Coordinates of C-alpha atoms and ligand atoms in Angstrom, one line a residue:
M193 CA 136.4 68.8 168.0
A194 CA 133.2 66.8 167.4
Y195 CA 132.3 66.0 163.9
E196 CA 129.9 68.4 162.1
L197 CA 128.5 68.7 158.6
P198 CA 129.5 72.0 156.9
K199 CA 127.0 74.7 157.7
E200 CA 125.4 74.7 154.2
M201 CA 124.7 70.9 154.5
Q202 CA 123.2 71.4 157.9
E203 CA 120.8 74.0 156.4
K204 CA 120.0 71.7 153.6
L205 CA 119.2 68.9 156.0
K206 CA 116.9 71.2 158.0
E207 CA 115.1 71.9 154.8
V208 CA 114.7 68.1 154.2
V209 CA 113.1 67.8 157.7
G210 CA 110.4 70.3 156.5
H211 CA 109.4 68.0 153.7
Y212 CA 108.0 65.3 156.0
P213 CA 105.5 65.1 158.8
D214 CA 108.0 63.3 161.0
P215 CA 111.6 64.4 161.4
M216 CA 112.7 60.7 161.6
S217 CA 112.2 60.6 157.8
A218 CA 115.3 62.8 157.5
I219 CA 117.6 60.3 159.2
L220 CA 118.7 58.5 156.0
P221 CA 119.2 61.8 154.1
G222 CA 121.3 63.0 157.0
L223 CA 123.5 59.9 157.0
H224 CA 123.8 60.2 153.2
M225 CA 125.1 63.7 153.6
V226 CA 127.7 62.5 156.1
M227 CA 128.7 59.9 153.5
E228 CA 129.0 62.5 150.8
H229 CA 131.0 64.8 153.1
R230 CA 133.3 62.4 154.8
G231 CA 132.7 58.9 153.4
W232 CA 132.0 57.1 156.7
V233 CA 129.8 57.4 159.7
D234 CA 130.4 57.0 163.4
G235 CA 128.7 57.7 166.7
E236 CA 129.7 61.4 166.6
A237 CA 128.2 61.8 163.2
C238 CA 125.0 60.1 164.4
D239 CA 124.8 62.5 167.4
H240 CA 125.3 65.4 165.1
V241 CA 122.6 64.3 162.6
A242 CA 120.2 63.7 165.5
E243 CA 120.9 67.2 166.9
V244 CA 120.3 68.9 163.5
I245 CA 117.0 67.1 162.8
N246 CA 116.0 67.0 166.4
V247 CA 115.4 63.3 167.0
P248 CA 116.7 61.0 169.7
P249 CA 120.3 59.8 168.7
I250 CA 119.4 56.1 169.2
H251 CA 117.2 56.2 166.1
V252 CA 120.1 57.5 164.0
Y253 CA 122.4 54.7 165.5
E254 CA 119.8 52.1 164.6
A255 CA 119.7 53.3 161.0
M256 CA 123.5 53.4 160.7
T257 CA 124.0 49.9 162.1
F258 CA 121.2 48.4 160.0
Y259 CA 122.7 49.3 156.6
T260 CA 126.1 47.9 155.6
Y261 CA 126.2 50.8 153.1
F262 CA 127.5 53.0 155.9
P263 CA 131.1 52.2 156.8
R264 CA 131.9 52.9 160.4
K265 CA 135.5 53.7 160.1
P266 CA 137.6 55.6 157.6
V267 CA 137.6 54.2 154.1
G268 CA 139.5 55.0 150.9
K269 CA 138.3 57.6 148.4
Y270 CA 137.1 54.6 146.4
N271 CA 135.6 52.0 148.8
L272 CA 135.0 48.9 146.8
Q273 CA 131.9 47.3 148.2
F274 CA 132.3 43.9 146.8
C275 CA 129.4 41.5 146.8
H276 CA 130.4 38.0 148.0
N277 CA 126.9 36.5 148.2
I278 CA 125.8 33.4 146.4
A279 CA 125.5 34.4 142.7
C280 CA 128.7 36.5 142.9
H281 CA 130.5 33.8 144.8
L282 CA 129.6 31.2 142.2
R283 CA 130.8 33.5 139.5
G284 CA 134.3 34.1 141.0
A285 CA 134.0 37.0 143.5
Q286 CA 136.5 35.4 145.9
D287 CA 139.1 35.0 143.1
L288 CA 138.6 38.6 142.1
I289 CA 138.9 39.8 145.8
A290 CA 142.1 37.8 146.1
Y291 CA 143.3 39.3 142.8
L292 CA 142.7 42.8 144.1
D293 CA 145.0 42.0 147.1
E294 CA 147.7 40.3 145.0
K295 CA 147.9 42.8 142.1
H296 CA 146.8 46.1 143.7
G297 CA 147.3 45.7 147.4
I298 CA 143.6 46.4 148.1
R299 CA 142.4 44.2 150.9
E300 CA 139.4 44.0 153.2
G301 CA 139.3 46.3 156.2
E302 CA 142.4 48.3 155.1
V303 CA 143.0 51.6 153.3
T304 CA 145.8 51.7 150.8
V305 CA 148.8 53.9 151.8
D306 CA 147.8 56.5 149.1
G307 CA 144.3 56.7 150.8
L308 CA 142.6 55.9 147.5
F309 CA 141.2 52.4 148.0
S310 CA 139.6 50.1 150.6
L311 CA 137.5 47.0 150.3
T312 CA 134.4 45.9 152.1
K313 CA 132.6 42.6 151.5
V314 CA 128.9 43.1 151.3
E315 CA 125.8 41.0 150.9
C316 CA 123.7 40.8 147.8
L317 CA 123.2 44.2 146.1
G318 CA 120.4 42.9 143.8
A319 CA 122.4 42.7 140.6
C320 CA 122.8 38.9 140.7
G321 CA 122.1 38.6 136.9
N322 CA 125.3 40.5 136.2
A323 CA 127.5 38.8 138.9
P324 CA 130.2 39.3 140.0
M325 CA 129.7 42.9 140.9
M326 CA 130.7 45.7 143.3
L327 CA 129.4 49.1 144.3
V328 CA 131.8 52.1 144.2
R329 CA 130.8 55.7 144.9
D330 CA 127.1 54.9 144.2
K331 CA 127.8 53.2 140.9
Y332 CA 127.4 49.5 140.1
H333 CA 130.2 47.8 138.3
E334 CA 129.0 44.5 136.9
D335 CA 130.2 41.4 135.0
L336 CA 133.6 42.0 136.6
T337 CA 136.8 40.3 135.3
V338 CA 140.4 40.9 136.2
E339 CA 140.8 43.1 133.1
K340 CA 137.8 45.2 134.1
L341 CA 139.2 45.6 137.6
D342 CA 142.6 46.7 136.2
E343 CA 140.9 49.3 133.9
L344 CA 138.7 50.7 136.7
I345 CA 141.6 51.0 139.1
E346 CA 143.8 52.7 136.6
N347 CA 141.0 55.1 135.7
W348 CA 140.3 56.0 139.4
K349 CA 144.0 56.6 139.9
K350 CA 144.1 59.0 137.0
E351 CA 140.9 60.7 138.2
A352 CA 142.4 61.1 141.7
G353 CA 145.6 62.4 140.1
N354 CA 143.5 65.1 138.3
G355 CA 142.2 66.4 141.6
H356 CA 138.7 65.0 141.0
K357 CA 136.7 64.9 144.2
Ligands
LIG577 S1 124.7 37.8 144.9 FE1 125.9 39.5 144.2 S2 124.5 40.9 143.5 FE2 123.2 39.3 144.2

């Protein structure tokens, strides 16, 4: 069955359309709803958003492919979007990314067997002054060290174990 947002989210998205003179303005809110619901976006999801807000699907595809924020295949519950751009690179991002693989088995392009973690390397997220950093579930984690990574991962494992969504 083709992907669809839950009915209540579809209704909310239709409401968003009404806030703007042009329904195209609801494309990003629609893609964010897919992220909130499923955590990743593909062509089926784009078609669905296009249908709900009544715009040509190509415009939704264009938005999806422009932003690295939208993963295009399944990711872990905690997708570590790790900046590897210049400031983060100079402050050790590559070493931390290697550490995540060695210590925690979290590596780029893969989802851990428990479904909790995945890693995507991304370009500058505008927090260079606190490099190295990563974005996880809409929250920035900055001035990262191996100790901070260990703590964050342990906390997320506990959170997931408590049935937190
Ligand atoms: S280079 Fe990493 S946040 Fe700018």
